[in-house]
Amino acid sequence: MQSDPFRTVPRINSRPTEPSNDIIKSNLNHLKIRPKDVDDIVKDAQNAYKMVVEQVFLVMRYVRQLMMQEQNHLAINGRMNLLLTIFESQEEHDQEELEKIQRGVLQKLEENVGSNDVIAYLQSLESKESAYMLIKMQENGVAFAPARYIVGSQILPRPYAYYDMYTCLQHPIELFKKLLSQDVHDEKKVERLIYDKIKYHANSINPKGSGSLAMIIHKDMPKEKQQHIFKLSKEEDFAQIIKDYSSTNKDIILQEIRSELAIELGEWASDIFARISNPSYSRLLASKPWRKKLTFNNFFDISHNLGNTVISLDSGLVNNLHKINQLDDLFDSLKLALKAKLSMHTGGRPWEKEQSINNEDALAGISAWYDRYSTGMLRKIDQIPKAITSIIYFDLKNHSPSLKNAISDAEILRAAYDDSQKEIDEKRASPVRERNLLLTFIISLNLYLRDDKNKNNLEDLVGRIKRNDIKSINTLSTFNNSIMSSWSIFDHNEDGSLDAEFGLSNQDKMMYRFKTIPVFFKKNIKTELSELLWMISNQASTENPVPFPYNSAFPWPLWIKKPQGFGYKYISRVLGYRVYTQSFIKKLI
């Protein structure tokens, strides 16, 4: 039995006493960090967040749109049914043989074959696992013809791998949880990050600190200066300590913040994209190999043969770099490697160029790319909750099996409210209202509460609803990212507790919220799918000079073609370190 690759581990926050807003702003002002400096970081961080969310939404919309199109429904449904059979089996299997089957089936699907070819492949393996899969395919009614994707009178290419589409169809709630696990950086959060960075630098030179620099300072610094630092530190005037006793300045601090945000957001994005695109994710979770940095020569090979210097390039990866406007950087790196290779063969010293990577460029580069290539779905952060709701609404309306467990818990919660509200206005009752109520409970339990799977807490909540004891609940915790709060049954009290008094008036307000969700799935399916494919293909433009910063902590867009099988390559620069190659590759396998 495979472990759940989407399990969300609750985070525990334990912060010291929070500094006041006046203290934070005072420290920023002392270093002449302007509101514009903060706003620029907020904009770039939010653009990076929206870029990741948009990439996931494009796959989610595409696969659902494809299933709505009449001539494609049976083909795509059959393939999703096959992947459900292959990847969701609860039987114990030899893992090596099972992964061999999964790799083989995925390769067959990417070749757009029909189910008969998949059956022939499984029969050729002659293993216990392949025989089991053949039986399950028959039980699940898996059948489909070779794939052709038609929009209007055109046959269009498929922008995503089948496994990507399968994951985004089968595990929407789990993926949304991961999207919500990352904070959205607003002005207050960025100001706090800058303040913490100022405090960190100030404490590093505080004679009472434990660092090596602090020990040196303690040894050489006159007593009156030490006492001055102690006084400033007690008054939380850390910026003044930096100005008086450190070479650190405003530009260094802002660059460090940008670098750390790029690493944080990039690792979060890489983890989500790995969940979507790598079938071995659960097996690899402990070691997280997508964080490993490999040398840039994975792109090319330089060899000498009969007096010739031969340069071999991975055509698939080169094509990907062409789509994100990064061939110039590739050839710059190839030039460095070629110089080093030639120096070695001529007996000279290998030519290496030490390069200090500019950490600030990664976050700004993603933001600039998103400004140019955004599809327009998520122009503002507050559009994300509506987009999430629209996907779950579609799945609920179309009876998607992916919501089975979520619906079960939501039904329990709905019944509790029905019992507590004896007098329900019959005029309010309708199928639409019931569906919207159920969806609100699904969102509340899964995308607002962080520990929704704790059955004891759910039972306690249900009991309190029935007793009408729901104005101050301290047993439940929420995601730090609270963008789904307006779609929840809960309100936050000033003391941090939750109020779940979801009465009829609040339910009426809930109905109005649902009128604001975007209509992603229109009746004119062909037009909708054509527009969606245009959005995706437009991001792969090679004409505009705004490149995707592939040499960063951020993973490639999900429409980039992955190598066959389990391999999924991310290009990454090691932010914050000095290196001897121009770039590094993050690679899952």
PDB file of N, CA and C in Angstrom, residues 204-273:
ATOM      1  N   SER A 204      24.183  39.931  15.606  1.00  0.00           N
ATOM      2  CA  SER A 204      25.431  39.251  15.234  1.00  0.00           C
ATOM      3  C   SER A 204      26.667  40.029  15.682  1.00  0.00           C
ATOM      4  N   ILE A 205      26.502  41.301  15.950  1.00  0.00           N
ATOM      5  CA  ILE A 205      27.639  42.096  16.429  1.00  0.00           C
ATOM      6  C   ILE A 205      27.436  42.555  17.873  1.00  0.00           C
ATOM      7  N   ASN A 206      26.420  42.026  18.497  1.00  0.00           N
ATOM      8  CA  ASN A 206      26.176  42.343  19.899  1.00  0.00           C
ATOM      9  C   ASN A 206      27.186  41.587  20.759  1.00  0.00           C
ATOM     10  N   PRO A 207      27.956  42.262  21.605  1.00  0.00           N
ATOM     11  CA  PRO A 207      28.947  41.573  22.436  1.00  0.00           C
ATOM     12  C   PRO A 207      28.353  40.456  23.296  1.00  0.00           C
ATOM     13  N   LYS A 208      27.061  40.502  23.529  1.00  0.00           N
ATOM     14  CA  LYS A 208      26.427  39.436  24.307  1.00  0.00           C
ATOM     15  C   LYS A 208      26.029  38.248  23.433  1.00  0.00           C
ATOM     16  N   GLY A 209      26.258  38.383  22.122  1.00  0.00           N
ATOM     17  CA  GLY A 209      25.916  37.299  21.225  1.00  0.00           C
ATOM     18  C   GLY A 209      26.890  36.142  21.337  1.00  0.00           C
ATOM     19  N   SER A 210      26.599  35.056  20.627  1.00  0.00           N
ATOM     20  CA  SER A 210      27.428  33.851  20.713  1.00  0.00           C
ATOM     21  C   SER A 210      28.255  33.616  19.461  1.00  0.00           C
ATOM     22  N   GLY A 211      28.090  34.463  18.438  1.00  0.00           N
ATOM     23  CA  GLY A 211      28.833  34.268  17.204  1.00  0.00           C
ATOM     24  C   GLY A 211      30.295  34.658  17.349  1.00  0.00           C
ATOM     25  N   SER A 212      31.116  34.217  16.364  1.00  0.00           N
ATOM     26  CA  SER A 212      32.548  34.508  16.406  1.00  0.00           C
ATOM     27  C   SER A 212      32.810  36.011  16.317  1.00  0.00           C
ATOM     28  N   LEU A 213      31.992  36.708  15.505  1.00  0.00           N
ATOM     29  CA  LEU A 213      32.163  38.149  15.385  1.00  0.00           C
ATOM     30  C   LEU A 213      31.863  38.834  16.709  1.00  0.00           C
ATOM     31  N   ALA A 214      30.844  38.352  17.391  1.00  0.00           N
ATOM     32  CA  ALA A 214      30.500  38.931  18.693  1.00  0.00           C
ATOM     33  C   ALA A 214      31.632  38.740  19.697  1.00  0.00           C
ATOM     34  N   MET A 215      32.311  37.598  19.642  1.00  0.00           N
ATOM     35  CA  MET A 215      33.426  37.328  20.552  1.00  0.00           C
ATOM     36  C   MET A 215      34.576  38.298  20.294  1.00  0.00           C
ATOM     37  N   ILE A 216      34.835  38.567  18.993  1.00  0.00           N
ATOM     38  CA  ILE A 216      35.893  39.512  18.642  1.00  0.00           C
ATOM     39  C   ILE A 216      35.538  40.911  19.137  1.00  0.00           C
ATOM     40  N   ILE A 217      34.309  41.276  18.910  1.00  0.00           N
ATOM     41  CA  ILE A 217      33.852  42.602  19.338  1.00  0.00           C
ATOM     42  C   ILE A 217      33.956  42.740  20.857  1.00  0.00           C
ATOM     43  N   HIS A 218      33.561  41.682  21.548  1.00  0.00           N
ATOM     44  CA  HIS A 218      33.605  41.715  23.013  1.00  0.00           C
ATOM     45  C   HIS A 218      35.037  41.907  23.510  1.00  0.00           C
ATOM     46  N   LYS A 219      35.974  41.323  22.766  1.00  0.00           N
ATOM     47  CA  LYS A 219      37.378  41.396  23.161  1.00  0.00           C
ATOM     48  C   LYS A 219      37.972  42.781  22.912  1.00  0.00           C
ATOM     49  N   ASP A 220      37.631  43.383  21.782  1.00  0.00           N
ATOM     50  CA  ASP A 220      38.285  44.623  21.361  1.00  0.00           C
ATOM     51  C   ASP A 220      37.476  45.892  21.610  1.00  0.00           C
ATOM     52  N   MET A 221      36.184  45.762  21.830  1.00  0.00           N
ATOM     53  CA  MET A 221      35.342  46.953  21.917  1.00  0.00           C
ATOM     54  C   MET A 221      35.429  47.581  23.311  1.00  0.00           C
ATOM     55  N   PRO A 222      35.598  48.879  23.348  1.00  0.00           N
ATOM     56  CA  PRO A 222      35.615  49.574  24.648  1.00  0.00           C
ATOM     57  C   PRO A 222      34.296  49.375  25.404  1.00  0.00           C
ATOM     58  N   LYS A 223      34.381  49.432  26.697  1.00  0.00           N
ATOM     59  CA  LYS A 223      33.222  49.184  27.536  1.00  0.00           C
ATOM     60  C   LYS A 223      32.069  50.132  27.233  1.00  0.00           C
ATOM     61  N   GLU A 224      32.408  51.430  26.989  1.00  0.00           N
ATOM     62  CA  GLU A 224      31.330  52.393  26.754  1.00  0.00           C
ATOM     63  C   GLU A 224      30.552  52.064  25.481  1.00  0.00           C
ATOM     64  N   LYS A 225      31.258  51.536  24.459  1.00  0.00           N
ATOM     65  CA  LYS A 225      30.563  51.147  23.229  1.00  0.00           C
ATOM     66  C   LYS A 225      29.708  49.902  23.474  1.00  0.00           C
ATOM     67  N   GLN A 226      30.233  48.964  24.240  1.00  0.00           N
ATOM     68  CA  GLN A 226      29.440  47.786  24.572  1.00  0.00           C
ATOM     69  C   GLN A 226      28.156  48.198  25.297  1.00  0.00           C
ATOM     70  N   GLN A 227      28.304  49.097  26.232  1.00  0.00           N
ATOM     71  CA  GLN A 227      27.124  49.546  26.978  1.00  0.00           C
ATOM     72  C   GLN A 227      26.139  50.276  26.070  1.00  0.00           C
ATOM     73  N   HIS A 228      26.682  50.992  25.071  1.00  0.00           N
ATOM     74  CA  HIS A 228      25.803  51.685  24.118  1.00  0.00           C
ATOM     75  C   HIS A 228      24.990  50.679  23.306  1.00  0.00           C
ATOM     76  N   ILE A 229      25.642  49.600  22.861  1.00  0.00           N
ATOM     77  CA  ILE A 229      24.940  48.556  22.102  1.00  0.00           C
ATOM     78  C   ILE A 229      23.885  47.892  22.977  1.00  0.00           C
ATOM     79  N   PHE A 230      24.234  47.612  24.227  1.00  0.00           N
ATOM     80  CA  PHE A 230      23.256  47.001  25.136  1.00  0.00           C
ATOM     81  C   PHE A 230      22.024  47.900  25.271  1.00  0.00           C
ATOM     82  N   LYS A 231      22.279  49.184  25.394  1.00  0.00           N
ATOM     83  CA  LYS A 231      21.183  50.138  25.558  1.00  0.00           C
ATOM     84  C   LYS A 231      20.294  50.167  24.318  1.00  0.00           C
ATOM     85  N   LEU A 232      20.913  50.253  23.134  1.00  0.00           N
ATOM     86  CA  LEU A 232      20.143  50.274  21.887  1.00  0.00           C
ATOM     87  C   LEU A 232      19.358  48.985  21.696  1.00  0.00           C
ATOM     88  N   SER A 233      19.983  47.863  22.049  1.00  0.00           N
ATOM     89  CA  SER A 233      19.305  46.568  21.902  1.00  0.00           C
ATOM     90  C   SER A 233      18.101  46.484  22.835  1.00  0.00           C
ATOM     91  N   LYS A 234      18.255  46.976  24.059  1.00  0.00           N
ATOM     92  CA  LYS A 234      17.144  46.956  25.010  1.00  0.00           C
ATOM     93  C   LYS A 234      15.996  47.816  24.518  1.00  0.00           C
ATOM     94  N   GLU A 235      16.344  48.919  23.838  1.00  0.00           N
ATOM     95  CA  GLU A 235      15.319  49.814  23.293  1.00  0.00           C
ATOM     96  C   GLU A 235      14.799  49.341  21.932  1.00  0.00           C
ATOM     97  N   GLU A 236      15.292  48.199  21.466  1.00  0.00           N
ATOM     98  CA  GLU A 236      14.916  47.611  20.173  1.00  0.00           C
ATOM     99  C   GLU A 236      15.248  48.535  19.000  1.00  0.00           C
ATOM    100  N   ASP A 237      16.301  49.324  19.172  1.00  0.00           N
ATOM    101  CA  ASP A 237      16.755  50.205  18.090  1.00  0.00           C
ATOM    102  C   ASP A 237      17.895  49.504  17.350  1.00  0.00           C
ATOM    103  N   PHE A 238      17.555  48.397  16.698  1.00  0.00           N
ATOM    104  CA  PHE A 238      18.566  47.560  16.051  1.00  0.00           C
ATOM    105  C   PHE A 238      19.167  48.244  14.824  1.00  0.00           C
ATOM    106  N   ALA A 239      18.374  49.058  14.141  1.00  0.00           N
ATOM    107  CA  ALA A 239      18.882  49.759  12.967  1.00  0.00           C
ATOM    108  C   ALA A 239      20.022  50.702  13.351  1.00  0.00           C
ATOM    109  N   GLN A 240      19.924  51.320  14.514  1.00  0.00           N
ATOM    110  CA  GLN A 240      20.982  52.235  14.947  1.00  0.00           C
ATOM    111  C   GLN A 240      22.279  51.473  15.238  1.00  0.00           C
ATOM    112  N   ILE A 241      22.167  50.271  15.760  1.00  0.00           N
ATOM    113  CA  ILE A 241      23.351  49.435  15.996  1.00  0.00           C
ATOM    114  C   ILE A 241      24.062  49.161  14.678  1.00  0.00           C
ATOM    115  N   ILE A 242      23.276  48.835  13.658  1.00  0.00           N
ATOM    116  CA  ILE A 242      23.851  48.550  12.348  1.00  0.00           C
ATOM    117  C   ILE A 242      24.528  49.789  11.777  1.00  0.00           C
ATOM    118  N   LYS A 243      23.870  50.923  11.889  1.00  0.00           N
ATOM    119  CA  LYS A 243      24.433  52.164  11.332  1.00  0.00           C
ATOM    120  C   LYS A 243      25.747  52.531  12.018  1.00  0.00           C
ATOM    121  N   ASP A 244      25.817  52.301  13.327  1.00  0.00           N
ATOM    122  CA  ASP A 244      26.993  52.729  14.090  1.00  0.00           C
ATOM    123  C   ASP A 244      28.144  51.728  14.041  1.00  0.00           C
ATOM    124  N   TYR A 245      27.843  50.419  13.906  1.00  0.00           N
ATOM    125  CA  TYR A 245      28.892  49.422  14.130  1.00  0.00           C
ATOM    126  C   TYR A 245      28.991  48.342  13.048  1.00  0.00           C
ATOM    127  N   SER A 246      28.274  48.494  11.928  1.00  0.00           N
ATOM    128  CA  SER A 246      28.279  47.438  10.918  1.00  0.00           C
ATOM    129  C   SER A 246      28.418  48.028   9.523  1.00  0.00           C
ATOM    130  N   SER A 247      28.993  47.223   8.608  1.00  0.00           N
ATOM    131  CA  SER A 247      29.071  47.627   7.201  1.00  0.00           C
ATOM    132  C   SER A 247      27.794  47.260   6.448  1.00  0.00           C
ATOM    133  N   THR A 248      26.892  46.539   7.118  1.00  0.00           N
ATOM    134  CA  THR A 248      25.611  46.193   6.508  1.00  0.00           C
ATOM    135  C   THR A 248      24.797  47.458   6.257  1.00  0.00           C
ATOM    136  N   ASN A 249      24.126  47.491   5.096  1.00  0.00           N
ATOM    137  CA  ASN A 249      23.315  48.661   4.777  1.00  0.00           C
ATOM    138  C   ASN A 249      21.961  48.238   4.217  1.00  0.00           C
ATOM    139  N   LYS A 250      21.199  49.220   3.843  1.00  0.00           N
ATOM    140  CA  LYS A 250      19.845  48.991   3.326  1.00  0.00           C
ATOM    141  C   LYS A 250      19.850  48.038   2.141  1.00  0.00           C
ATOM    142  N   ASP A 251      20.736  48.254   1.171  1.00  0.00           N
ATOM    143  CA  ASP A 251      20.736  47.443  -0.043  1.00  0.00           C
ATOM    144  C   ASP A 251      21.041  45.982   0.257  1.00  0.00           C
ATOM    145  N   ILE A 252      21.989  45.740   1.161  1.00  0.00           N
ATOM    146  CA  ILE A 252      22.329  44.356   1.520  1.00  0.00           C
ATOM    147  C   ILE A 252      21.135  43.665   2.158  1.00  0.00           C
ATOM    148  N   ILE A 253      20.458  44.359   3.065  1.00  0.00           N
ATOM    149  CA  ILE A 253      19.315  43.757   3.764  1.00  0.00           C
ATOM    150  C   ILE A 253      18.181  43.450   2.789  1.00  0.00           C
ATOM    151  N   LEU A 254      17.857  44.382   1.908  1.00  0.00           N
ATOM    152  CA  LEU A 254      16.776  44.143   0.950  1.00  0.00           C
ATOM    153  C   LEU A 254      17.131  43.003   0.001  1.00  0.00           C
ATOM    154  N   GLN A 255      18.409  42.920  -0.404  1.00  0.00           N
ATOM    155  CA  GLN A 255      18.801  41.830  -1.288  1.00  0.00           C
ATOM    156  C   GLN A 255      18.703  40.481  -0.587  1.00  0.00           C
ATOM    157  N   GLU A 256      19.080  40.431   0.682  1.00  0.00           N
ATOM    158  CA  GLU A 256      18.967  39.181   1.448  1.00  0.00           C
ATOM    159  C   GLU A 256      17.509  38.761   1.589  1.00  0.00           C
ATOM    160  N   ILE A 257      16.625  39.714   1.819  1.00  0.00           N
ATOM    161  CA  ILE A 257      15.196  39.395   1.924  1.00  0.00           C
ATOM    162  C   ILE A 257      14.699  38.801   0.608  1.00  0.00           C
ATOM    163  N   ARG A 258      15.082  39.418  -0.513  1.00  0.00           N
ATOM    164  CA  ARG A 258      14.650  38.913  -1.818  1.00  0.00           C
ATOM    165  C   ARG A 258      15.193  37.507  -2.065  1.00  0.00           C
ATOM    166  N   SER A 259      16.444  37.299  -1.703  1.00  0.00           N
ATOM    167  CA  SER A 259      17.042  35.982  -1.887  1.00  0.00           C
ATOM    168  C   SER A 259      16.313  34.918  -1.071  1.00  0.00           C
ATOM    169  N   GLU A 260      16.065  35.204   0.194  1.00  0.00           N
ATOM    170  CA  GLU A 260      15.406  34.234   1.070  1.00  0.00           C
ATOM    171  C   GLU A 260      13.968  33.972   0.633  1.00  0.00           C
ATOM    172  N   LEU A 261      13.279  35.005   0.168  1.00  0.00           N
ATOM    173  CA  LEU A 261      11.927  34.797  -0.342  1.00  0.00           C
ATOM    174  C   LEU A 261      11.942  33.929  -1.593  1.00  0.00           C
ATOM    175  N   ALA A 262      12.936  34.152  -2.469  1.00  0.00           N
ATOM    176  CA  ALA A 262      13.033  33.342  -3.685  1.00  0.00           C
ATOM    177  C   ALA A 262      13.267  31.879  -3.339  1.00  0.00           C
ATOM    178  N   ILE A 263      14.138  31.618  -2.373  1.00  0.00           N
ATOM    179  CA  ILE A 263      14.399  30.236  -1.962  1.00  0.00           C
ATOM    180  C   ILE A 263      13.149  29.619  -1.335  1.00  0.00           C
ATOM    181  N   GLU A 264      12.518  30.358  -0.432  1.00  0.00           N
ATOM    182  CA  GLU A 264      11.315  29.852   0.250  1.00  0.00           C
ATOM    183  C   GLU A 264      10.196  29.546  -0.750  1.00  0.00           C
ATOM    184  N   LEU A 265       9.900  30.508  -1.616  1.00  0.00           N
ATOM    185  CA  LEU A 265       8.819  30.314  -2.585  1.00  0.00           C
ATOM    186  C   LEU A 265       9.211  29.276  -3.628  1.00  0.00           C
ATOM    187  N   GLY A 266      10.481  29.251  -4.020  1.00  0.00           N
ATOM    188  CA  GLY A 266      10.925  28.284  -5.013  1.00  0.00           C
ATOM    189  C   GLY A 266      10.848  26.856  -4.513  1.00  0.00           C
ATOM    190  N   GLU A 267      11.240  26.618  -3.261  1.00  0.00           N
ATOM    191  CA  GLU A 267      11.162  25.260  -2.707  1.00  0.00           C
ATOM    192  C   GLU A 267       9.708  24.830  -2.531  1.00  0.00           C
ATOM    193  N   TRP A 268       8.871  25.761  -2.113  1.00  0.00           N
ATOM    194  CA  TRP A 268       7.431  25.456  -1.997  1.00  0.00           C
ATOM    195  C   TRP A 268       6.858  25.106  -3.363  1.00  0.00           C
ATOM    196  N   ALA A 269       7.199  25.886  -4.379  1.00  0.00           N
ATOM    197  CA  ALA A 269       6.706  25.622  -5.735  1.00  0.00           C
ATOM    198  C   ALA A 269       7.247  24.303  -6.271  1.00  0.00           C
ATOM    199  N   SER A 270       8.536  24.023  -6.033  1.00  0.00           N
ATOM    200  CA  SER A 270       9.129  22.780  -6.513  1.00  0.00           C
ATOM    201  C   SER A 270       8.452  21.575  -5.886  1.00  0.00           C
ATOM    202  N   ASP A 271       8.111  21.689  -4.612  1.00  0.00           N
ATOM    203  CA  ASP A 271       7.433  20.598  -3.922  1.00  0.00           C
ATOM    204  C   ASP A 271       6.054  20.348  -4.528  1.00  0.00           C
ATOM    205  N   ILE A 272       5.311  21.413  -4.806  1.00  0.00           N
ATOM    206  CA  ILE A 272       3.979  21.259  -5.393  1.00  0.00           C
ATOM    207  C   ILE A 272       4.077  20.674  -6.806  1.00  0.00           C
ATOM    208  N   PHE A 273       4.991  21.198  -7.614  1.00  0.00           N
ATOM    209  CA  PHE A 273       5.115  20.705  -8.981  1.00  0.00           C
ATOM    210  C   PHE A 273       5.585  19.253  -8.993  1.00  0.00           C
TER     211      PHE A 273
END
